[in-house]
Amino acid sequence: MNIKKKIKLKKITVGIVGLGYVGLPLAYSFIKNDIKVFGFDKDKEKIKKLNQGQSYINYFKNNHIKFMLKKNFKCFLNFTKISEVDIIILCLPTPIYKNKSPDLSFIKNTMIELQKYLRPYQTLSLESTTYPGTCREIIYPYIKKKFKVGKNFFLVYSPEREDPGNKKYSILKIPKVIGGYSKQCLEIGSNYYSLLKIKMIKVSTLEVAELTKLLENIYRSVNIGMVNEMKNLCNKMKINIFEVINAAKSKPFGFHAFYPGPGYGGHCIPVDPFLLSWKAKSFNMKTKFIELSGRVNEQMPGLICKKISSIHKKFKIKPKIIIVGVAYKKNVDDIRESPALKIMDILNKKKIKYDYLD
């Protein structure tokens, strides 16, 4: 059957690789729109829980899983069923090493295993946050060994824009950015995602789509870094930073309020400035401003612990500490890159005891 006709009639199967904070809600969204979905994940515990109708994400309810299972959702530990799906969506982690270079081992290892089961006229979409050039430099070489990309196999990049725990902006309410290896790739990839009934933002290349995701998050990193630095200055000047922000945001244009904190967490914002800075070096360019925002925010847990130590010394008391909120943001159970963990680590090294509440 013609691919476009097959998509229009919903006679397709979607395969989602990586059933975490992005992949699982995405699977649910497709199923909700009467699309058959196969899930793939290397985590045995996740697959076991899913098959038992149990969720492992606090804001994603058991009822959602049970609904998916009733709609014939199946999940697997290996990729043998990949040949039965029409579009493969990769929702994989893309962390950074200690030296701030990208760790693409999850994508590479997946592609090594996946390529054995690929067949003609499938579409592969990467949703993971990454640097511009990842699809063309890392994923494309695996596919071109067997197929003519753009002719009998299709490659797209469509960054996830999930905001975990945000009830106002769920996946189905956020426009979907997408770029393709070719015009044909872009058209077919867009047709698949259009089944979610969301607005599609088509861009000219894979790299434009990849950089769009980084820009969105680095915008936040830069502004959070600025306001955190402003907070440190305000402390020295004995000025209330929150009063300043509240006054500034009364201006109806040209200002968006960002608030200081102990740093930032999650899988994207702490990582993205360094992903782009690393890529920029291959063009003999230093993105000083972007990288600095990441460095400023990384310093915040240390500054907080320094303040605790100074209070301890000033009043000659043994501090009683409770850390309220360990996840990186409210109403989620995700602790990746959480500043609370970094604060705990520093306190452990200083042999300062604490409790935590979440």
PDB file of N, CA and C in Angstrom, residues 12-56:
ATOM      1  N   ILE A  12      -1.009   1.744  10.327  1.00  0.00           N
ATOM      2  CA  ILE A  12       0.430   1.748  10.625  1.00  0.00           C
ATOM      3  C   ILE A  12       0.679   1.286  12.058  1.00  0.00           C
ATOM      4  N   THR A  13       1.943   0.942  12.313  1.00  0.00           N
ATOM      5  CA  THR A  13       2.388   0.643  13.676  1.00  0.00           C
ATOM      6  C   THR A  13       3.572   1.552  13.995  1.00  0.00           C
ATOM      7  N   VAL A  14       3.497   2.197  15.148  1.00  0.00           N
ATOM      8  CA  VAL A  14       4.581   3.073  15.608  1.00  0.00           C
ATOM      9  C   VAL A  14       5.440   2.302  16.600  1.00  0.00           C
ATOM     10  N   GLY A  15       6.747   2.371  16.435  1.00  0.00           N
ATOM     11  CA  GLY A  15       7.671   1.742  17.386  1.00  0.00           C
ATOM     12  C   GLY A  15       8.430   2.803  18.156  1.00  0.00           C
ATOM     13  N   ILE A  16       8.294   2.818  19.470  1.00  0.00           N
ATOM     14  CA  ILE A  16       8.969   3.831  20.285  1.00  0.00           C
ATOM     15  C   ILE A  16      10.080   3.166  21.095  1.00  0.00           C
ATOM     16  N   VAL A  17      11.298   3.621  20.869  1.00  0.00           N
ATOM     17  CA  VAL A  17      12.475   3.072  21.542  1.00  0.00           C
ATOM     18  C   VAL A  17      12.870   3.996  22.684  1.00  0.00           C
ATOM     19  N   GLY A  18      12.741   3.502  23.909  1.00  0.00           N
ATOM     20  CA  GLY A  18      13.006   4.325  25.098  1.00  0.00           C
ATOM     21  C   GLY A  18      11.692   4.752  25.718  1.00  0.00           C
ATOM     22  N   LEU A  19      11.274   4.032  26.777  1.00  0.00           N
ATOM     23  CA  LEU A  19       9.950   4.294  27.369  1.00  0.00           C
ATOM     24  C   LEU A  19      10.087   5.047  28.689  1.00  0.00           C
ATOM     25  N   GLY A  20      10.760   6.191  28.611  1.00  0.00           N
ATOM     26  CA  GLY A  20      10.953   7.026  29.794  1.00  0.00           C
ATOM     27  C   GLY A  20       9.982   8.181  29.843  1.00  0.00           C
ATOM     28  N   TYR A  21      10.451   9.318  30.350  1.00  0.00           N
ATOM     29  CA  TYR A  21       9.596  10.490  30.553  1.00  0.00           C
ATOM     30  C   TYR A  21       9.064  11.069  29.237  1.00  0.00           C
ATOM     31  N   VAL A  22       9.740  10.786  28.138  1.00  0.00           N
ATOM     32  CA  VAL A  22       9.287  11.253  26.818  1.00  0.00           C
ATOM     33  C   VAL A  22       8.560  10.148  26.069  1.00  0.00           C
ATOM     34  N   GLY A  23       9.186   8.975  25.999  1.00  0.00           N
ATOM     35  CA  GLY A  23       8.659   7.885  25.182  1.00  0.00           C
ATOM     36  C   GLY A  23       7.309   7.351  25.617  1.00  0.00           C
ATOM     37  N   LEU A  24       7.115   7.195  26.933  1.00  0.00           N
ATOM     38  CA  LEU A  24       5.856   6.615  27.410  1.00  0.00           C
ATOM     39  C   LEU A  24       4.650   7.524  27.144  1.00  0.00           C
ATOM     40  N   PRO A  25       4.716   8.816  27.500  1.00  0.00           N
ATOM     41  CA  PRO A  25       3.592   9.701  27.151  1.00  0.00           C
ATOM     42  C   PRO A  25       3.350   9.803  25.645  1.00  0.00           C
ATOM     43  N   LEU A  26       4.428   9.720  24.853  1.00  0.00           N
ATOM     44  CA  LEU A  26       4.280   9.775  23.398  1.00  0.00           C
ATOM     45  C   LEU A  26       3.536   8.535  22.898  1.00  0.00           C
ATOM     46  N   ALA A  27       3.871   7.381  23.452  1.00  0.00           N
ATOM     47  CA  ALA A  27       3.169   6.139  23.090  1.00  0.00           C
ATOM     48  C   ALA A  27       1.682   6.264  23.407  1.00  0.00           C
ATOM     49  N   TYR A  28       1.383   6.811  24.573  1.00  0.00           N
ATOM     50  CA  TYR A  28      -0.011   6.999  24.998  1.00  0.00           C
ATOM     51  C   TYR A  28      -0.752   7.927  24.030  1.00  0.00           C
ATOM     52  N   SER A  29      -0.063   8.985  23.588  1.00  0.00           N
ATOM     53  CA  SER A  29      -0.690   9.958  22.681  1.00  0.00           C
ATOM     54  C   SER A  29      -1.059   9.325  21.346  1.00  0.00           C
ATOM     55  N   PHE A  30      -0.184   8.491  20.815  1.00  0.00           N
ATOM     56  CA  PHE A  30      -0.499   7.798  19.560  1.00  0.00           C
ATOM     57  C   PHE A  30      -1.664   6.822  19.757  1.00  0.00           C
ATOM     58  N   ILE A  31      -1.622   6.055  20.844  1.00  0.00           N
ATOM     59  CA  ILE A  31      -2.676   5.067  21.116  1.00  0.00           C
ATOM     60  C   ILE A  31      -4.025   5.762  21.289  1.00  0.00           C
ATOM     61  N   LYS A  32      -3.992   6.921  21.945  1.00  0.00           N
ATOM     62  CA  LYS A  32      -5.217   7.700  22.153  1.00  0.00           C
ATOM     63  C   LYS A  32      -5.839   8.117  20.823  1.00  0.00           C
ATOM     64  N   ASN A  33      -4.999   8.216  19.808  1.00  0.00           N
ATOM     65  CA  ASN A  33      -5.472   8.575  18.470  1.00  0.00           C
ATOM     66  C   ASN A  33      -5.630   7.345  17.571  1.00  0.00           C
ATOM     67  N   ASP A  34      -5.845   6.192  18.219  1.00  0.00           N
ATOM     68  CA  ASP A  34      -6.140   4.932  17.522  1.00  0.00           C
ATOM     69  C   ASP A  34      -5.013   4.436  16.624  1.00  0.00           C
ATOM     70  N   ILE A  35      -3.770   4.645  17.062  1.00  0.00           N
ATOM     71  CA  ILE A  35      -2.608   4.153  16.335  1.00  0.00           C
ATOM     72  C   ILE A  35      -1.987   2.999  17.131  1.00  0.00           C
ATOM     73  N   LYS A  36      -1.677   1.926  16.451  1.00  0.00           N
ATOM     74  CA  LYS A  36      -1.038   0.774  17.100  1.00  0.00           C
ATOM     75  C   LYS A  36       0.406   1.120  17.453  1.00  0.00           C
ATOM     76  N   VAL A  37       0.819   0.754  18.676  1.00  0.00           N
ATOM     77  CA  VAL A  37       2.162   1.107  19.148  1.00  0.00           C
ATOM     78  C   VAL A  37       2.867  -0.108  19.753  1.00  0.00           C
ATOM     79  N   PHE A  38       4.144  -0.268  19.388  1.00  0.00           N
ATOM     80  CA  PHE A  38       5.046  -1.199  20.051  1.00  0.00           C
ATOM     81  C   PHE A  38       6.068  -0.365  20.827  1.00  0.00           C
ATOM     82  N   GLY A  39       6.363  -0.760  22.056  1.00  0.00           N
ATOM     83  CA  GLY A  39       7.369  -0.074  22.851  1.00  0.00           C
ATOM     84  C   GLY A  39       8.598  -0.947  23.025  1.00  0.00           C
ATOM     85  N   PHE A  40       9.783  -0.314  23.070  1.00  0.00           N
ATOM     86  CA  PHE A  40      11.038  -1.051  23.224  1.00  0.00           C
ATOM     87  C   PHE A  40      11.883  -0.373  24.310  1.00  0.00           C
ATOM     88  N   ASP A  41      12.400  -1.175  25.233  1.00  0.00           N
ATOM     89  CA  ASP A  41      13.257  -0.616  26.280  1.00  0.00           C
ATOM     90  C   ASP A  41      14.148  -1.725  26.836  1.00  0.00           C
ATOM     91  N   LYS A  42      15.374  -1.371  27.200  1.00  0.00           N
ATOM     92  CA  LYS A  42      16.337  -2.343  27.733  1.00  0.00           C
ATOM     93  C   LYS A  42      16.139  -2.605  29.222  1.00  0.00           C
ATOM     94  N   ASP A  43      15.316  -1.784  29.872  1.00  0.00           N
ATOM     95  CA  ASP A  43      15.096  -1.900  31.314  1.00  0.00           C
ATOM     96  C   ASP A  43      14.043  -2.977  31.596  1.00  0.00           C
ATOM     97  N   LYS A  44      14.477  -4.112  32.122  1.00  0.00           N
ATOM     98  CA  LYS A  44      13.569  -5.239  32.392  1.00  0.00           C
ATOM     99  C   LYS A  44      12.471  -4.858  33.375  1.00  0.00           C
ATOM    100  N   GLU A  45      12.825  -4.029  34.373  1.00  0.00           N
ATOM    101  CA  GLU A  45      11.855  -3.633  35.396  1.00  0.00           C
ATOM    102  C   GLU A  45      10.733  -2.801  34.786  1.00  0.00           C
ATOM    103  N   LYS A  46      11.079  -1.921  33.855  1.00  0.00           N
ATOM    104  CA  LYS A  46      10.063  -1.100  33.178  1.00  0.00           C
ATOM    105  C   LYS A  46       9.093  -1.975  32.382  1.00  0.00           C
ATOM    106  N   ILE A  47       9.654  -2.895  31.611  1.00  0.00           N
ATOM    107  CA  ILE A  47       8.814  -3.774  30.787  1.00  0.00           C
ATOM    108  C   ILE A  47       7.898  -4.622  31.670  1.00  0.00           C
ATOM    109  N   LYS A  48       8.436  -5.122  32.767  1.00  0.00           N
ATOM    110  CA  LYS A  48       7.647  -5.929  33.709  1.00  0.00           C
ATOM    111  C   LYS A  48       6.481  -5.125  34.272  1.00  0.00           C
ATOM    112  N   LYS A  49       6.762  -3.892  34.704  1.00  0.00           N
ATOM    113  CA  LYS A  49       5.710  -3.039  35.279  1.00  0.00           C
ATOM    114  C   LYS A  49       4.649  -2.694  34.238  1.00  0.00           C
ATOM    115  N   LEU A  50       5.088  -2.373  33.027  1.00  0.00           N
ATOM    116  CA  LEU A  50       4.133  -2.028  31.969  1.00  0.00           C
ATOM    117  C   LEU A  50       3.194  -3.198  31.687  1.00  0.00           C
ATOM    118  N   ASN A  51       3.745  -4.390  31.593  1.00  0.00           N
ATOM    119  CA  ASN A  51       2.926  -5.580  31.320  1.00  0.00           C
ATOM    120  C   ASN A  51       1.971  -5.897  32.464  1.00  0.00           C
ATOM    121  N   GLN A  52       2.286  -5.392  33.659  1.00  0.00           N
ATOM    122  CA  GLN A  52       1.407  -5.581  34.821  1.00  0.00           C
ATOM    123  C   GLN A  52       0.437  -4.416  34.996  1.00  0.00           C
ATOM    124  N   GLY A  53       0.515  -3.447  34.074  1.00  0.00           N
ATOM    125  CA  GLY A  53      -0.377  -2.280  34.149  1.00  0.00           C
ATOM    126  C   GLY A  53       0.040  -1.260  35.176  1.00  0.00           C
ATOM    127  N   GLN A  54       1.336  -1.216  35.492  1.00  0.00           N
ATOM    128  CA  GLN A  54       1.836  -0.284  36.507  1.00  0.00           C
ATOM    129  C   GLN A  54       2.715   0.788  35.881  1.00  0.00           C
ATOM    130  N   SER A  55       2.539   2.009  36.342  1.00  0.00           N
ATOM    131  CA  SER A  55       3.363   3.120  35.865  1.00  0.00           C
ATOM    132  C   SER A  55       4.564   3.311  36.787  1.00  0.00           C
ATOM    133  N   TYR A  56       5.668   3.789  36.220  1.00  0.00           N
ATOM    134  CA  TYR A  56       6.869   4.099  37.009  1.00  0.00           C
ATOM    135  C   TYR A  56       7.181   5.595  36.950  1.00  0.00           C
TER     136      TYR A  56
END
